[in-house]
Short mmCIF file of C-alpha atoms in Angstrom, two decimals:
data_model
loop_
_atom_site.label_atom_id
_atom_site.label_comp_id
_atom_site.label_asym_id
_atom_site.label_seq_id
_atom_site.Cartn_x
_atom_site.Cartn_y
_atom_site.Cartn_z
CA ASP A 516 0.00 0.00 0.00
CA SER A 517 1.61 3.24 -1.21
CA GLY A 518 -0.57 5.53 0.91
CA VAL A 519 -2.04 7.18 -2.19
CA THR A 520 -5.76 6.62 -2.61
CA GLN A 521 -7.82 6.97 -5.76
CA THR A 522 -11.56 6.80 -6.33
CA PRO A 523 -13.41 5.32 -8.01
CA LYS A 524 -11.60 2.10 -8.87
CA HIS A 525 -13.69 1.53 -11.97
CA LEU A 526 -15.79 3.86 -14.08
CA ILE A 527 -17.96 3.01 -17.06
CA THR A 528 -19.51 5.84 -19.00
CA ALA A 529 -20.63 6.84 -22.47
CA THR A 530 -19.03 8.97 -25.14
CA GLY A 531 -19.62 12.68 -24.70
CA GLN A 532 -19.93 12.42 -20.94
CA ARG A 533 -17.83 14.04 -18.23
CA VAL A 534 -16.22 12.29 -15.27
CA THR A 535 -14.13 13.29 -12.26
CA LEU A 536 -11.36 11.17 -10.83
CA ARG A 537 -10.17 11.82 -7.31
CA CYS A 538 -6.80 11.35 -5.66
CA SER A 539 -5.57 11.76 -2.10
CA PRO A 540 -1.78 11.93 -1.79
CA ARG A 541 0.34 10.32 0.90
CA SER A 542 0.23 12.16 4.20
CA GLY A 543 2.66 15.08 4.03
CA ASP A 544 3.20 14.97 0.26
CA LEU A 545 2.65 18.29 -1.49
CA SER A 546 3.02 17.16 -5.11
CA VAL A 547 0.45 15.24 -7.10
CA TYR A 548 0.97 13.83 -10.59
CA TRP A 549 -1.55 12.39 -13.03
CA TYR A 550 -0.72 9.72 -15.59
CA GLN A 551 -2.68 7.92 -18.28
CA GLN A 552 -1.78 4.32 -19.07
CA SER A 553 -3.05 2.66 -22.21
CA LEU A 554 -1.87 -0.47 -23.98
CA ASP A 555 -0.49 1.32 -27.03
CA GLN A 556 0.86 4.51 -25.43
CA GLY A 557 2.28 3.19 -22.19
CA LEU A 558 2.45 5.48 -19.15
CA GLN A 559 1.95 9.10 -20.20
CA PHE A 560 2.51 12.03 -17.85
CA LEU A 561 -0.45 14.39 -17.90
CA ILE A 562 0.05 17.09 -15.30
CA GLN A 563 1.61 17.88 -11.92
CA TYR A 564 0.46 20.09 -9.07
CA TYR A 565 2.47 21.32 -6.13
CA ASN A 566 0.71 22.73 -3.10
CA GLY A 567 -2.27 23.84 -5.15
CA GLU A 568 -0.37 25.27 -8.11
CA GLU A 569 0.22 23.70 -11.52
CA ARG A 570 3.94 22.88 -11.79
CA ALA A 571 4.40 20.87 -14.98
CA LYS A 572 2.27 19.91 -17.93
CA GLY A 573 2.62 16.90 -20.17
CA ASN A 574 0.45 15.41 -22.88
CA ILE A 575 -2.84 16.56 -21.41
CA LEU A 576 -5.70 17.18 -23.80
CA GLU A 577 -7.67 20.42 -23.67
CA ARG A 578 -10.77 18.35 -22.76
CA PHE A 579 -8.97 17.33 -19.57
CA SER A 580 -8.34 19.55 -16.59
CA ALA A 581 -7.11 19.09 -13.06
CA GLN A 582 -6.81 20.95 -9.83
CA GLN A 583 -5.37 20.49 -6.37
CA PHE A 584 -7.36 21.67 -3.41
CA PRO A 585 -6.19 23.28 -0.13
CA ASP A 586 -6.37 19.90 1.61
CA LEU A 587 -3.97 18.66 -1.14
CA HIS A 588 -6.32 16.17 -2.71
CA SER A 589 -6.56 16.43 -6.47
CA GLU A 590 -9.21 15.88 -9.09
CA LEU A 591 -8.82 15.09 -12.77
CA ASN A 592 -11.78 16.11 -14.89
CA LEU A 593 -12.30 14.43 -18.24
CA SER A 594 -14.98 15.89 -20.51
CA SER A 595 -16.48 15.17 -23.94
CA LEU A 596 -15.21 11.64 -23.50
CA GLU A 597 -14.17 9.61 -26.52
CA LEU A 598 -13.64 5.88 -26.92
CA GLY A 599 -9.89 6.49 -27.01
CA ASP A 600 -9.96 7.94 -23.51
CA SER A 601 -10.52 4.46 -22.12
CA ALA A 602 -7.43 3.76 -20.02
CA LEU A 603 -6.02 3.40 -16.54
CA TYR A 604 -5.52 6.75 -14.83
CA PHE A 605 -2.91 6.83 -12.10
CA CYS A 606 -2.25 9.46 -9.53
CA ALA A 607 1.15 9.65 -7.86
CA SER A 608 2.48 11.83 -5.09
CA SER A 609 5.84 12.97 -3.79
CA ALA A 610 7.07 15.19 -1.01
CA GLY A 611 7.54 18.13 -3.37
CA LEU A 612 11.10 19.11 -2.51
CA ALA A 613 12.36 21.59 -5.05
CA GLY A 614 15.33 20.93 -7.29
CA ILE A 615 15.66 17.18 -6.88
CA GLN A 616 14.13 14.18 -8.55
CA GLU A 617 11.90 12.52 -6.04
CA THR A 618 10.42 9.07 -5.80
CA GLN A 619 6.82 9.06 -6.92
CA TYR A 620 4.35 6.85 -5.08
CA PHE A 621 1.53 5.62 -7.26
CA GLY A 622 -2.06 5.02 -6.28
CA PRO A 623 -4.03 1.93 -7.34
CA GLY A 624 -5.49 3.70 -10.36
CA THR A 625 -8.93 4.30 -11.83
CA ARG A 626 -9.92 2.15 -14.78
CA LEU A 627 -12.08 4.17 -17.16
CA LEU A 628 -14.12 2.51 -19.86
CA VAL A 629 -15.89 4.73 -22.38
CA LEU A 630 -18.61 2.95 -24.37
CA GLY B 541 10.38 15.65 -27.87
CA GLN B 542 12.25 13.37 -25.55
CA GLN B 543 11.80 9.65 -26.17
CA VAL B 544 12.66 6.78 -23.87
CA MET B 545 12.83 3.39 -25.56
CA GLN B 546 12.91 0.04 -23.84
CA ILE B 547 13.82 -3.33 -25.26
CA PRO B 548 12.69 -5.98 -25.36
CA GLN B 549 8.96 -5.32 -25.19
CA TYR B 550 8.32 -8.83 -23.87
CA GLN B 551 10.56 -11.49 -22.35
CA HIS B 552 9.56 -14.98 -21.29
CA VAL B 553 12.07 -16.99 -19.27
CA GLN B 554 12.25 -20.23 -17.36
CA GLU B 555 12.55 -19.82 -13.61
CA GLY B 556 16.23 -19.62 -12.72
CA GLU B 557 17.29 -17.95 -15.98
CA ASP B 558 18.67 -14.43 -16.06
CA PHE B 559 16.83 -11.44 -17.52
CA THR B 560 17.95 -8.06 -18.80
CA THR B 561 15.98 -5.06 -20.01
CA TYR B 562 17.56 -2.04 -21.68
CA CYS B 563 16.51 1.58 -21.64
CA ASN B 564 17.69 4.23 -24.11
CA SER B 565 16.89 7.92 -24.07
CA SER B 566 17.06 10.28 -27.03
CA THR B 567 18.41 12.96 -24.69
CA THR B 568 20.80 13.06 -21.76
CA LEU B 569 19.11 12.27 -18.46
CA SER B 570 19.93 13.94 -15.16
CA ASN B 571 18.88 10.72 -13.47
CA ILE B 572 16.92 7.57 -14.19
CA GLN B 573 14.34 5.72 -12.15
CA TRP B 574 13.11 2.15 -12.46
CA TYR B 575 9.62 1.02 -11.55
CA LYS B 576 7.94 -2.39 -11.44
CA GLN B 577 4.26 -2.95 -12.14
CA ARG B 578 2.76 -6.32 -11.26
CA PRO B 579 -0.17 -7.52 -13.41
CA GLY B 580 -3.26 -5.60 -12.31
CA GLY B 581 -1.19 -3.39 -10.03
CA HIS B 582 0.36 0.03 -10.02
CA PRO B 583 3.96 1.12 -10.67
CA VAL B 584 6.20 0.74 -7.65
CA PHE B 585 9.49 2.58 -7.37
CA LEU B 586 12.57 0.34 -7.39
CA ILE B 587 15.60 2.59 -7.58
CA GLN B 588 17.08 5.85 -8.82
CA LEU B 589 20.49 6.26 -10.48
CA VAL B 590 22.10 9.68 -10.69
CA LYS B 591 25.81 9.40 -11.48
CA SER B 592 27.38 8.56 -14.81
CA GLY B 593 28.41 4.89 -14.83
CA GLU B 594 26.61 4.19 -11.56
CA VAL B 595 25.84 0.59 -10.63
CA LYS B 596 23.45 -0.35 -7.84
CA LYS B 597 22.36 -3.74 -6.59
CA GLN B 598 19.24 -4.89 -4.81
CA LYS B 599 19.57 -8.58 -4.00
CA ARG B 600 19.26 -10.30 -7.41
CA LEU B 601 18.65 -7.02 -9.30
CA THR B 602 21.52 -4.99 -10.78
CA PHE B 603 20.92 -1.53 -12.20
CA GLN B 604 23.37 0.38 -14.40
CA PHE B 605 23.42 3.95 -15.68
CA GLY B 606 25.48 4.53 -18.80
CA GLU B 607 28.55 6.73 -18.96
CA ALA B 608 26.79 9.16 -21.29
CA LYS B 609 23.68 9.14 -19.07
CA LYS B 610 21.51 8.21 -22.04
CA ASN B 611 21.02 4.53 -21.34
CA SER B 612 20.42 2.18 -18.47
CA SER B 613 19.86 -1.49 -17.83
CA LEU B 614 18.23 -3.74 -15.28
CA HIS B 615 19.54 -7.26 -14.88
CA ILE B 616 17.83 -9.94 -12.78
CA THR B 617 19.87 -12.98 -11.83
CA ALA B 618 18.13 -16.33 -11.42
CA THR B 619 14.57 -15.12 -11.98
CA GLN B 620 11.75 -16.23 -9.70
CA THR B 621 8.00 -16.26 -10.32
CA THR B 622 7.73 -13.25 -8.02
CA ASP B 623 9.70 -11.24 -10.59
CA VAL B 624 6.77 -11.33 -13.02
CA GLY B 625 5.61 -7.88 -14.07
CA THR B 626 6.38 -4.93 -16.30
CA TYR B 627 9.61 -3.05 -15.66
CA PHE B 628 9.65 0.63 -16.61
CA CYS B 629 12.50 3.07 -16.78
CA ALA B 630 11.75 6.78 -16.48
CA GLY B 631 13.74 9.93 -16.50
CA PRO B 632 13.53 13.68 -16.73
CA ARG B 633 15.51 15.42 -19.44
CA SER B 634 18.79 16.85 -18.19
CA GLY B 635 18.38 20.57 -17.76
CA GLY B 636 14.64 20.26 -18.13
CA SER B 637 11.93 20.04 -15.55
CA ASN B 638 12.77 17.52 -12.89
CA TYR B 639 9.09 16.90 -12.41
CA LYS B 640 8.19 15.75 -15.88
CA LEU B 641 9.13 12.09 -16.06
CA THR B 642 9.16 10.36 -19.42
CA PHE B 643 8.48 6.65 -19.08
CA GLY B 644 9.57 3.93 -21.44
CA LYS B 645 6.84 1.56 -22.62
CA GLY B 646 8.20 -1.11 -20.34
CA THR B 647 9.35 -4.70 -20.64
CA LEU B 648 6.84 -7.35 -19.64
CA LEU B 649 8.60 -10.26 -17.94
CA THR B 650 6.88 -13.60 -17.57
CA VAL B 651 8.49 -16.50 -15.74
CA ASN B 652 7.68 -20.14 -16.32
CA PRO B 653 7.95 -22.12 -13.06
#
């Protein structure tokens, strides 16, 4: 158990819909990262937040957005869903120390299926 | 953009055989991390290498970082069924954001008991 929690574990929805994935980081961690894992693309970095502020952006679509709240939990919002958005979405957290590469602790993931 | 390639994509071995996966980056890496993901699980951090030519060992696992800091390898001696999973390397681009990890697509290891 990494200490990172994600809800829900599974999500089935239809094309065009909007969903929200939730992540709670490890106690004391200030940084939260979101990743998308699909069979053909592997593990893709989407976005990172540090203490409520966006810190780094990866291959995140404009239909996707995220935020980190004052209690440090984070939400990833996916809208106008397409079949190709079906994937595993992982959240990871780290302490958030500046200037060094930190270990990232991954949550169990949310499996999204768009029908 | 930065690319991190891993080979092989799949490797099936008999229990007791050795296994090696290789990671190559299109750009110099300031450091490299290795993660393991069991089937149905999430990536779990194994190790981080920072120095050019660095070698680290964890029991039967040996990790190497190339002299040019553009490649790395993970070698498992005498594989066991518990080694089954996908092994990923990941690294930030040297001089770039330390927070933006680029992952390889991983090597899926299966072990026949």
